[in-house]
Amino acid sequence: MLAEGSSLEKAGVNRSTVEGVLPAAMAQRLGARIGGAAEARFFVAGMSVVIHPRSPMIPTVHLNVRYFEITDAAGEPVDAWFGGGTDLTPTYPYPDDARHFHRTLQAICARHHPTFYPRFKTWCDHYFVNAHRGDERRGVGGVFFDHLRPGEAGLDLEALLTFWLDLGRSLPATYGPILDRRRGEPWGDRERRLQLFRRGRYVEFNLVHDRGTLFGLQTNARIESVLMSLPPLAAWEYAPEWGPGTIEARLMGMLEPRDWVAEVPTSS
Amino acid sequence: MLAEGSSLEKAGVNRSTVEGVLPAAMAQRLGARIGGAAEARFFVAGMSVVIHPRSPMIPTVHLNVRYFEITDAAGEPVDAWFGGGTDLTPTYPYPDDARHFHRTLQAICARHHPTFYPRFKTWCDHYFVNAHRGDERRGVGGVFFDHLRPGEAGLDLEALLTFWLDLGRSLPATYGPILDRRRGEPWGDRERRLQLFRRGRYVEFNLVHDRGTLFGLQTNARIESVLMSLPPLAAWEYAPEWGPGTIEARLMGMLEPRDWVAEVPTSS
């Protein structure tokens, strides 16, 4: 954990390995294939990174990779899969940053399988959604996937592992250049206010919808680790309204899913 | 709604009446008695008040009263009950404020039934709980009840309504004197920091555990009304530690349920 840094208001890296009994009902919620067994055992190794910069000109970023292994009562493997994702949550509406983030992810995914980026980009657009806010997205997305099993897309365990490790190491390429080019941008109370407002939405997504968080709350995992991703400071405003063309309205427009890889930059 | 007031950083009064179809599964979750019917209709009228003062020396207060009526397919009444509650969430550890709040509630309840305060105080201690934080309470409690039906405790609908209206109008007596006597207390960054930290816990309770909020999220109610109770600004700190005797440790100690009515004030 890094707290109250001059550039990074809060940043954390969380590694965890958890194992335990997996009752049939929980296996079903997890999407684990345990046949007709009443229970199985699970092992999960995961890593999460979240960075909440102080400057509203620098987006928040999140990355998670996880690997599940399910064994039966005799200890024999019965299921295994990779999951993961990384998404960008801007305050100031810089389309260039969303384009850079998505294009870099597209290039990483394309090294492993041509369908990965388009599938996982769409999956991400449907995952980081505040359904209770009229399907408002928490940010401009990225990639997200789950239940990626050996054999999928013709790739064996080793090939999937290589992709997964690439994704787990992607932040310097996806996020590093954004951090560098926005670090010196001036900002004031208006940008900070919008950032705290958007962080409120981030809190809502994580506590109401995020599967990893709810899994953690239900499994009595270490709570400070489960909630590490919450922002250091967040605000709620009652029914704000923004005129067309304001930075607030432009940001909200950017949250609508779109094809960041294909589009040609405009002057905006 | 009152936002960014000089004394009250955020305050809201929410009145709502909602009616609709009540499927059997939802009836079961609500605790409505609809016999073996596949569905019924519900009508609910409720009022909520929440006050988040700017000064950490003044506690946050919440009050809700609600009345449910269930009718069958022919429009005949099949169930009806009152629910409600009010609880106090201090930052600065003033035991006198918790005593005043509870004693005033005890006096209001005692005018209607001798068992109401002890039952509803205990119910409250078990309701406003962050189970995922080792059963930490969100504040010093107050009273909470649900499914208070005509005939209960020998009281008819009119008698219960009188109690319920008394509770709905209790804030000037329970909270007014606290607001008045703490308004002028000086405070600084340390008290503000603790306030924002406790507000983070308030957010966690409302989004993860509060039945009214979850009911609102599931019924597509107007979201700004459902989430009106969220604080204007809240903070999360990673695993803070406080020495014994500090205001932070004294506050945390105050959150353990205890008999505020019976105890004799000490010098603390």
Coordinates of C-alpha atoms in Angstrom, one line a residue:
Chain A
M1 CA 0.0 0.0 0.0
L2 CA 1.1 3.5 -0.8
A3 CA -1.0 6.2 0.9
E4 CA -0.9 10.0 0.6
G5 CA 1.8 10.0 -2.0
S6 CA 2.4 13.3 -3.8
S7 CA 1.4 11.8 -7.2
L8 CA -0.5 8.8 -6.1
E9 CA -3.1 9.5 -3.4
K10 CA -3.5 5.8 -2.9
A11 CA -2.1 2.8 -4.6
G12 CA -2.1 -0.8 -3.7
V13 CA -0.9 -4.2 -4.8
N14 CA -2.7 -7.2 -3.3
R15 CA -1.5 -10.8 -3.7
S16 CA -3.6 -13.5 -2.3
T17 CA -3.8 -17.3 -2.3
V18 CA -6.9 -18.8 -0.8
E19 CA -8.0 -22.4 -0.6
G20 CA -11.0 -24.1 1.0
V21 CA -14.1 -26.1 0.6
L22 CA -16.4 -25.3 -2.3
P23 CA -20.0 -26.3 -1.6
A24 CA -22.1 -27.1 -4.7
A25 CA -24.2 -23.8 -4.4
M26 CA -21.0 -21.7 -4.3
A27 CA -19.5 -23.7 -7.1
Q28 CA -22.6 -22.9 -9.2
R29 CA -22.2 -19.1 -8.5
L30 CA -18.5 -19.3 -9.3
G31 CA -19.2 -21.2 -12.6
A32 CA -17.0 -24.1 -11.5
R33 CA -17.7 -27.5 -13.1
I34 CA -17.8 -30.1 -10.3
G35 CA -20.2 -32.6 -12.0
G36 CA -22.8 -33.7 -9.6
A37 CA -20.6 -33.6 -6.5
A38 CA -22.0 -32.1 -3.3
E39 CA -18.8 -30.2 -2.8
A40 CA -15.2 -29.8 -4.0
R41 CA -12.1 -27.9 -3.0
F42 CA -10.9 -24.7 -4.5
F43 CA -7.5 -22.9 -4.8
V44 CA -7.2 -19.4 -6.1
A45 CA -4.2 -17.3 -6.6
G46 CA -4.8 -13.7 -7.6
M47 CA -3.1 -10.3 -7.8
S48 CA -4.8 -6.9 -7.9
V49 CA -3.4 -3.5 -8.5
V50 CA -5.3 -0.2 -8.1
I51 CA -4.0 3.3 -8.5
H52 CA -5.9 6.4 -7.4
P53 CA -3.8 9.4 -8.5
R54 CA -4.2 12.7 -6.7
S55 CA -4.4 14.7 -9.9
P56 CA -7.9 14.5 -11.6
M57 CA -6.0 14.8 -14.9
I58 CA -4.6 11.3 -14.4
P59 CA -7.1 8.4 -14.6
T60 CA -7.6 5.8 -12.0
V61 CA -6.5 2.3 -13.2
H62 CA -7.3 -1.2 -12.0
L63 CA -5.8 -4.6 -12.9
N64 CA -6.6 -8.0 -11.6
V65 CA -5.4 -11.5 -12.6
R66 CA -6.6 -14.7 -11.0
Y67 CA -6.2 -18.5 -11.4
F68 CA -8.7 -21.0 -10.1
E69 CA -8.1 -24.7 -9.6
I70 CA -10.9 -27.0 -8.4
T71 CA -10.2 -30.5 -7.1
D72 CA -12.5 -33.3 -6.0
A73 CA -12.6 -35.0 -2.6
A74 CA -9.7 -37.3 -3.7
G75 CA -7.6 -34.3 -4.6
E76 CA -7.9 -34.9 -8.4
P77 CA -8.2 -31.8 -10.6
V78 CA -11.7 -31.4 -12.0
D79 CA -11.6 -27.8 -13.3
A80 CA -9.2 -24.9 -13.8
W81 CA -9.4 -21.5 -15.4
F82 CA -7.8 -18.1 -15.7
G83 CA -9.6 -14.8 -15.2
G84 CA -8.6 -11.2 -15.2
G85 CA -9.1 -7.7 -16.4
T86 CA -7.9 -4.1 -16.4
D87 CA -9.9 -0.9 -16.8
L88 CA -9.3 2.8 -16.9
T89 CA -11.4 5.4 -15.0
P90 CA -10.7 8.9 -16.1
T91 CA -12.0 12.2 -14.6
Y92 CA -10.8 14.6 -17.2
P93 CA -12.2 13.7 -20.6
Y94 CA -9.0 12.9 -22.7
P95 CA -10.1 10.6 -25.5
D96 CA -6.4 10.1 -26.4
D97 CA -5.8 8.3 -23.1
A98 CA -8.7 5.9 -23.7
R99 CA -7.3 5.2 -27.2
H100 CA -3.8 4.6 -25.9
F101 CA -5.1 2.2 -23.2
H102 CA -7.3 0.2 -25.5
R103 CA -4.8 0.1 -28.4
T104 CA -2.0 -1.2 -26.1
L105 CA -4.4 -3.9 -24.8
Q106 CA -5.4 -4.8 -28.3
A107 CA -1.7 -5.3 -29.3
I108 CA -1.0 -7.4 -26.2
C109 CA -4.1 -9.6 -26.8
A110 CA -3.4 -9.9 -30.5
R111 CA 0.0 -11.6 -29.8
H112 CA -2.0 -14.5 -28.3
H113 CA -5.3 -14.8 -30.1
P114 CA -7.1 -12.6 -32.6
T115 CA -10.5 -12.9 -30.9
F116 CA -9.2 -12.0 -27.4
Y117 CA -9.3 -8.2 -27.5
P118 CA -12.7 -7.9 -29.2
R119 CA -14.3 -10.5 -26.9
F120 CA -12.7 -9.3 -23.7
K121 CA -13.3 -5.6 -24.5
T122 CA -17.0 -6.2 -25.0
W123 CA -17.1 -8.4 -21.8
C124 CA -15.5 -5.5 -19.9
D125 CA -18.1 -3.0 -21.3
H126 CA -20.7 -5.3 -19.8
Y127 CA -19.0 -5.9 -16.5
F128 CA -18.0 -2.5 -15.0
V129 CA -21.6 -1.2 -15.1
N130 CA -23.6 0.5 -12.4
A131 CA -26.9 -1.1 -13.3
H132 CA -28.6 0.9 -10.6
R133 CA -27.5 4.1 -12.3
G134 CA -29.1 3.4 -15.6
D135 CA -26.2 1.2 -16.8
E136 CA -23.7 3.9 -16.4
R137 CA -20.1 2.6 -16.8
R138 CA -17.6 3.3 -14.2
G139 CA -15.0 4.3 -16.7
V140 CA -13.9 3.7 -20.3
G141 CA -13.3 0.0 -19.9
G142 CA -10.5 -2.1 -21.1
V143 CA -10.6 -5.9 -21.1
F144 CA -12.2 -8.5 -18.8
F145 CA -12.6 -12.2 -18.9
D146 CA -13.4 -15.2 -16.7
H147 CA -13.5 -19.0 -17.1
L148 CA -10.7 -19.1 -19.7
R149 CA -10.0 -22.8 -19.6
P150 CA -7.2 -24.9 -21.2
G151 CA -8.3 -25.9 -24.7
E152 CA -10.3 -22.6 -25.2
A153 CA -9.5 -21.1 -28.6
G154 CA -7.2 -24.0 -29.2
L155 CA -4.7 -22.8 -26.6
D156 CA -3.3 -25.1 -23.9
L157 CA -2.5 -24.2 -20.3
E158 CA 1.0 -23.0 -21.1
A159 CA -0.3 -20.7 -23.9
L160 CA -3.0 -19.3 -21.8
L161 CA -0.6 -18.8 -18.9
T162 CA 1.7 -16.8 -21.2
F163 CA -1.2 -14.5 -22.2
W164 CA -2.3 -14.1 -18.6
L165 CA 1.2 -13.2 -17.5
D166 CA 1.5 -10.7 -20.3
L167 CA -1.8 -9.1 -19.1
G168 CA -0.6 -9.1 -15.5
R169 CA 2.5 -7.1 -16.6
S170 CA 0.7 -4.7 -18.9
L171 CA 0.4 -1.6 -16.7
P172 CA 3.8 0.0 -17.6
A173 CA 2.7 -0.1 -21.3
T174 CA -1.0 0.7 -20.9
Y175 CA -0.8 3.2 -18.1
G176 CA 2.8 4.4 -17.8
P177 CA 2.7 6.8 -20.7
I178 CA -0.6 8.3 -19.6
L179 CA 0.8 8.9 -16.1
D180 CA 3.9 10.5 -17.6
R181 CA 2.1 12.8 -20.0
R182 CA -0.7 14.0 -17.6
R183 CA 1.5 14.4 -14.5
G184 CA 2.3 18.0 -15.1
E185 CA -1.2 19.2 -16.2
P186 CA -2.6 22.0 -14.0
W187 CA -6.0 21.4 -12.3
G188 CA -8.3 23.1 -9.8
D189 CA -11.3 22.7 -7.6
R190 CA -13.6 21.9 -10.5
E191 CA -11.6 19.0 -11.7
R192 CA -11.1 17.7 -8.2
R193 CA -14.8 17.9 -7.5
L194 CA -15.6 15.9 -10.6
Q195 CA -12.9 13.3 -9.6
L196 CA -14.4 12.8 -6.1
F197 CA -17.9 12.5 -7.6
R198 CA -16.7 9.8 -10.0
R199 CA -15.0 8.1 -7.2
G200 CA -18.4 7.9 -5.4
R201 CA -19.6 5.9 -8.4
Y202 CA -16.4 3.7 -8.1
V203 CA -17.4 2.9 -4.5
E204 CA -20.9 2.0 -5.6
F205 CA -19.7 -0.4 -8.3
N206 CA -17.2 -2.1 -6.0
L207 CA -19.6 -2.5 -3.0
V208 CA -22.8 -3.3 -4.9
H209 CA -21.8 -5.1 -8.1
D210 CA -18.1 -6.3 -8.1
R211 CA -18.0 -10.1 -8.0
G212 CA -14.5 -10.2 -6.5
T213 CA -15.5 -7.9 -3.6
L214 CA -18.8 -9.8 -2.9
F215 CA -16.8 -13.1 -3.0
G216 CA -14.4 -11.6 -0.5
L217 CA -17.2 -10.4 1.8
Q218 CA -18.9 -13.8 1.7
T219 CA -15.7 -15.8 2.4
N220 CA -14.5 -13.9 5.4
A221 CA -11.3 -12.9 3.6
R222 CA -9.1 -10.3 5.2
I223 CA -11.4 -7.2 4.9
E224 CA -8.7 -4.6 4.4
S225 CA -7.4 -6.5 1.4
V226 CA -10.9 -7.1 -0.1
L227 CA -11.6 -3.3 0.2
M228 CA -8.2 -2.1 -0.8
S229 CA -9.5 -0.8 -4.1
L230 CA -11.8 1.8 -2.5
P231 CA -10.6 5.3 -3.1
P232 CA -9.0 7.4 -0.4
L233 CA -11.7 10.1 -0.6
A234 CA -15.1 10.1 -2.5
A235 CA -18.1 12.4 -2.7
W236 CA -21.8 12.2 -3.4
E237 CA -23.8 15.0 -4.9
Y238 CA -27.5 15.0 -5.2
A239 CA -28.7 14.9 -8.9
P240 CA -26.1 17.2 -10.4
E241 CA -26.9 18.7 -13.9
W242 CA -24.3 19.7 -16.4
G243 CA -24.6 21.8 -19.5
P244 CA -23.6 20.4 -22.9
G245 CA -19.9 20.8 -23.7
T246 CA -18.8 21.1 -20.1
I247 CA -15.9 18.8 -19.0
E248 CA -18.5 16.9 -16.8
A249 CA -20.8 16.3 -19.8
R250 CA -17.9 15.4 -22.0
L251 CA -16.7 12.8 -19.5
M252 CA -20.1 11.3 -19.1
G253 CA -20.3 11.0 -22.9
M254 CA -16.9 9.2 -22.9
L255 CA -18.3 6.5 -20.6
E256 CA -20.6 5.2 -23.4
P257 CA -18.9 2.1 -24.8
R258 CA -17.3 2.7 -28.2
D259 CA -14.6 1.3 -30.5
W260 CA -11.5 3.1 -29.2
V261 CA -9.1 1.1 -31.4
A262 CA -10.6 1.8 -34.7
E263 CA -11.5 5.5 -34.4
V264 CA -9.5 8.3 -35.9
P265 CA -8.6 11.0 -33.4
T266 CA -10.4 14.3 -33.8
S267 CA -9.5 17.7 -32.5
S268 CA -11.3 16.9 -29.2
Chain B
M1 CA -32.2 18.3 0.1
L2 CA -29.9 20.8 1.7
A3 CA -26.3 20.7 0.4
E4 CA -23.2 22.5 1.5
G5 CA -24.9 24.4 4.4
S6 CA -22.7 26.1 6.9
S7 CA -23.8 23.8 9.8
L8 CA -25.3 20.9 7.8
E9 CA -23.0 19.6 5.1
K10 CA -25.8 17.5 3.7
A11 CA -29.4 17.0 4.9
G12 CA -32.3 15.4 3.3
V13 CA -35.9 14.5 3.8
N14 CA -37.3 11.9 1.5
R15 CA -41.0 11.0 1.3
S16 CA -42.1 8.2 -0.9
T17 CA -45.2 6.2 -1.7
V18 CA -44.7 3.1 -3.9
E19 CA -47.2 0.5 -5.0
G20 CA -46.9 -2.5 -7.2
V21 CA -47.1 -6.2 -7.7
L22 CA -45.5 -8.4 -4.9
P23 CA -44.4 -11.8 -6.2
A24 CA -44.3 -14.6 -3.6
A25 CA -40.5 -14.7 -3.5
M26 CA -40.3 -11.0 -2.8
A27 CA -43.2 -11.3 -0.3
Q28 CA -41.1 -13.9 1.6
R29 CA -38.0 -11.6 1.6
L30 CA -40.2 -8.7 2.9
G31 CA -41.8 -10.9 5.6
A32 CA -45.3 -10.2 4.2
R33 CA -48.0 -12.8 5.0
I34 CA -49.8 -13.6 1.7
G35 CA -50.9 -17.2 2.5
G36 CA -50.2 -19.5 -0.4
A37 CA -50.9 -16.9 -3.1
A38 CA -48.5 -16.7 -6.1
E39 CA -48.5 -12.9 -5.8
A40 CA -50.2 -10.0 -4.1
R41 CA -50.0 -6.2 -4.3
F42 CA -48.1 -3.9 -1.9
F43 CA -48.4 -0.2 -1.0
V44 CA -45.7 1.4 1.1
A45 CA -45.5 5.0 2.4
G46 CA -42.3 6.0 4.0
M47 CA -40.3 9.0 5.2
S48 CA -36.5 9.2 5.8
V49 CA -34.4 11.9 7.3
V50 CA -30.6 12.0 7.3
I51 CA -28.4 14.8 8.5
H52 CA -24.7 14.9 7.9
P53 CA -23.3 17.9 9.9
R54 CA -20.1 19.6 8.8
S55 CA -18.7 19.6 12.3
P56 CA -17.3 16.3 13.5
M57 CA -18.4 17.4 17.0
I58 CA -22.0 16.9 15.9
P59 CA -23.2 13.4 15.2
T60 CA -24.9 12.2 12.1
V61 CA -28.5 11.2 12.6
H62 CA -30.9 9.1 10.6
L63 CA -34.6 8.5 11.0
N64 CA -37.0 6.4 8.9
V65 CA -40.7 5.5 9.3
R66 CA -42.6 3.3 6.9
Y67 CA -46.0 1.7 6.6
F68 CA -46.7 -1.4 4.4
E69 CA -50.1 -2.6 3.2
I70 CA -50.6 -5.8 1.4
T71 CA -53.7 -6.6 -0.6
D72 CA -54.7 -9.8 -2.5
A73 CA -55.8 -10.0 -6.1
A74 CA -59.3 -8.9 -5.3
G75 CA -58.0 -5.8 -3.5
E76 CA -58.8 -7.1 0.0
P77 CA -56.2 -6.3 2.8
V78 CA -54.3 -9.4 3.8
D79 CA -51.4 -7.9 5.8
A80 CA -50.2 -4.5 7.2
W81 CA -47.4 -3.3 9.4
F82 CA -45.4 -0.4 10.7
G83 CA -41.6 -0.2 10.6
G84 CA -39.1 2.4 11.5
G85 CA -36.0 3.4 13.4
T86 CA -33.6 6.2 14.3
D87 CA -29.9 6.0 15.1
L88 CA -27.1 8.3 16.0
T89 CA -23.6 8.1 14.4
P90 CA -21.1 10.2 16.4
T91 CA -17.5 11.1 15.4
Y92 CA -16.3 12.7 18.6
P93 CA -16.8 10.4 21.6
Y94 CA -19.3 12.3 23.8
P95 CA -21.1 9.6 25.9
D96 CA -23.5 12.4 27.1
D97 CA -24.9 12.7 23.6
A98 CA -25.6 8.9 23.3
R99 CA -27.3 9.0 26.7
H100 CA -29.5 11.9 25.8
F101 CA -30.5 10.3 22.5
H102 CA -31.4 7.0 24.1
R103 CA -33.1 8.4 27.1
T104 CA -35.3 10.6 25.0
L105 CA -36.2 7.6 22.8
Q106 CA -36.9 5.5 25.9
A107 CA -39.3 8.2 27.2
I108 CA -41.1 8.4 23.8
C109 CA -41.5 4.6 23.6
A110 CA -42.5 4.3 27.2
R111 CA -45.6 6.5 26.6
H112 CA -46.9 3.7 24.3
H113 CA -45.6 0.4 25.6
P114 CA -43.1 -0.6 28.3
T115 CA -41.5 -3.3 26.1
F116 CA -41.0 -1.0 23.0
Y117 CA -37.7 0.7 24.0
P118 CA -35.8 -2.4 25.3
R119 CA -37.0 -4.5 22.3
F120 CA -36.4 -1.9 19.7
K121 CA -33.0 -0.8 21.2
T122 CA -31.7 -4.3 21.0
W123 CA -33.1 -4.8 17.5
C124 CA -31.3 -1.6 16.5
D125 CA -28.0 -2.9 18.0
H126 CA -28.3 -6.0 15.7
Y127 CA -29.4 -4.1 12.6
F128 CA -26.8 -1.3 12.0
V129 CA -23.9 -3.7 11.9
N130 CA -21.1 -4.0 9.4
A131 CA -20.9 -7.8 9.6
H132 CA -17.9 -7.7 7.1
R133 CA -16.0 -5.5 9.6
G134 CA -16.1 -8.0 12.5
D135 CA -19.7 -6.8 13.5
E136 CA -18.6 -3.2 14.0
R137 CA -21.6 -1.0 14.6
R138 CA -22.1 2.1 12.4
G139 CA -22.9 4.2 15.5
V140 CA -24.3 4.2 19.0
G141 CA -27.7 2.9 17.8
G142 CA -31.1 4.0 18.9
V143 CA -34.3 2.1 18.0
F144 CA -35.3 -0.1 15.1
F145 CA -38.4 -2.3 14.4
D146 CA -40.2 -3.9 11.6
H147 CA -43.5 -5.9 11.1
L148 CA -45.2 -4.1 14.0
R149 CA -48.8 -5.3 13.2
P150 CA -52.1 -4.3 14.6
G151 CA -52.8 -6.5 17.6
E152 CA -49.2 -6.6 18.6
A153 CA -48.6 -6.0 22.3
G154 CA -52.4 -5.5 22.6
L155 CA -52.3 -2.3 20.5
D156 CA -54.7 -1.6 17.7
L157 CA -53.9 0.2 14.4
E158 CA -54.7 3.6 15.9
A159 CA -52.5 3.1 18.9
L160 CA -49.6 1.9 16.8
L161 CA -50.1 4.8 14.4
T162 CA -49.9 7.2 17.4
F163 CA -46.6 5.6 18.5
W164 CA -45.2 5.6 14.9
L165 CA -46.1 9.3 14.4
D166 CA -44.4 10.2 17.7
L167 CA -41.3 8.4 16.6
G168 CA -41.5 10.2 13.2
R169 CA -41.5 13.5 15.0
S170 CA -38.8 12.7 17.5
L171 CA -35.8 14.4 16.0
P172 CA -36.3 17.9 17.6
A173 CA -36.3 16.2 21.0
T174 CA -33.7 13.5 20.4
Y175 CA -31.3 15.4 18.2
G176 CA -32.1 19.1 18.6
P177 CA -30.4 19.6 22.0
I178 CA -27.3 17.7 20.7
L179 CA -27.0 20.0 17.7
D180 CA -27.4 23.1 19.8
R181 CA -24.8 22.2 22.5
R182 CA -22.1 20.9 20.0
R183 CA -22.6 23.6 17.3
G184 CA -19.9 25.9 18.8
E185 CA -17.3 23.3 19.7
P186 CA -14.0 23.9 18.0
W187 CA -12.5 21.1 15.8
G188 CA -9.5 20.6 13.5
D189 CA -8.0 18.3 10.9
R190 CA -7.8 15.3 13.2
E191 CA -11.5 15.3 14.1
R192 CA -12.5 15.9 10.4
R193 CA -10.3 13.0 9.4
L194 CA -12.0 10.6 11.8
Q195 CA -15.4 11.9 10.7
L196 CA -14.6 11.1 7.0
F197 CA -13.3 7.7 8.0
R198 CA -16.5 6.8 9.9
R199 CA -18.5 8.1 7.0
G200 CA -16.7 5.5 4.8
R201 CA -18.2 2.8 7.2
Y202 CA -21.6 4.5 6.8
V203 CA -21.3 4.1 3.0
E204 CA -20.3 0.4 3.5
F205 CA -23.3 -0.3 5.7
N206 CA -25.8 1.4 3.4
L207 CA -24.6 -0.2 0.2
V208 CA -23.8 -3.7 1.5
H209 CA -26.3 -4.3 4.3
D210 CA -29.2 -1.8 4.5
R211 CA -32.4 -3.6 3.6
G212 CA -34.2 -0.3 2.5
T213 CA -31.3 0.5 0.1
L214 CA -31.2 -3.0 -1.4
F215 CA -35.0 -3.0 -1.8
G216 CA -34.7 0.3 -3.6
L217 CA -31.9 -1.0 -5.9
Q218 CA -34.0 -4.1 -6.7
T219 CA -37.2 -2.2 -7.4
N220 CA -35.8 0.4 -9.8
A221 CA -36.9 3.1 -7.4
R222 CA -35.6 6.6 -8.1
I223 CA -31.9 6.2 -7.5
E224 CA -31.1 9.7 -6.1
S225 CA -33.8 9.1 -3.5
V226 CA -32.6 5.6 -2.6
L227 CA -29.0 6.9 -2.1
M228 CA -29.9 10.2 -0.5
S229 CA -28.5 9.0 2.8
L230 CA -24.9 8.7 1.5
P231 CA -22.6 11.3 3.0
P232 CA -21.3 14.2 0.9
L233 CA -17.7 13.2 1.4
A234 CA -16.2 10.0 2.8
A235 CA -12.7 8.5 3.2
W236 CA -11.0 5.1 3.4
E237 CA -7.8 4.5 5.2
Y238 CA -5.8 1.3 5.1
A239 CA -5.8 -0.6 8.4
P240 CA -5.4 2.4 10.7
E241 CA -4.2 1.8 14.3
W242 CA -5.0 4.0 17.2
G243 CA -3.4 4.1 20.7
P244 CA -5.4 3.5 23.8
G245 CA -7.2 6.7 25.1
T246 CA -7.1 8.5 21.8
I247 CA -10.3 10.0 20.6
E248 CA -10.3 7.4 17.8
A249 CA -10.0 4.5 20.2
R250 CA -12.6 6.0 22.6
L251 CA -15.1 6.4 19.7
M252 CA -14.6 2.8 18.6
G253 CA -15.2 1.7 22.2
M254 CA -18.4 3.7 22.3
L255 CA -19.7 1.7 19.3
E256 CA -20.0 -1.5 21.4
P257 CA -23.7 -1.8 22.4
R258 CA -24.4 -0.9 26.0
D259 CA -27.3 0.3 28.2
W260 CA -27.2 4.1 27.7
V261 CA -30.4 4.6 29.7
A262 CA -29.3 3.0 32.9
E263 CA -25.7 4.1 33.3
V264 CA -24.6 6.9 35.5
P265 CA -22.5 9.5 33.7
T266 CA -18.8 9.5 34.7
S267 CA -16.2 12.2 34.2
S268 CA -15.6 11.0 30.7

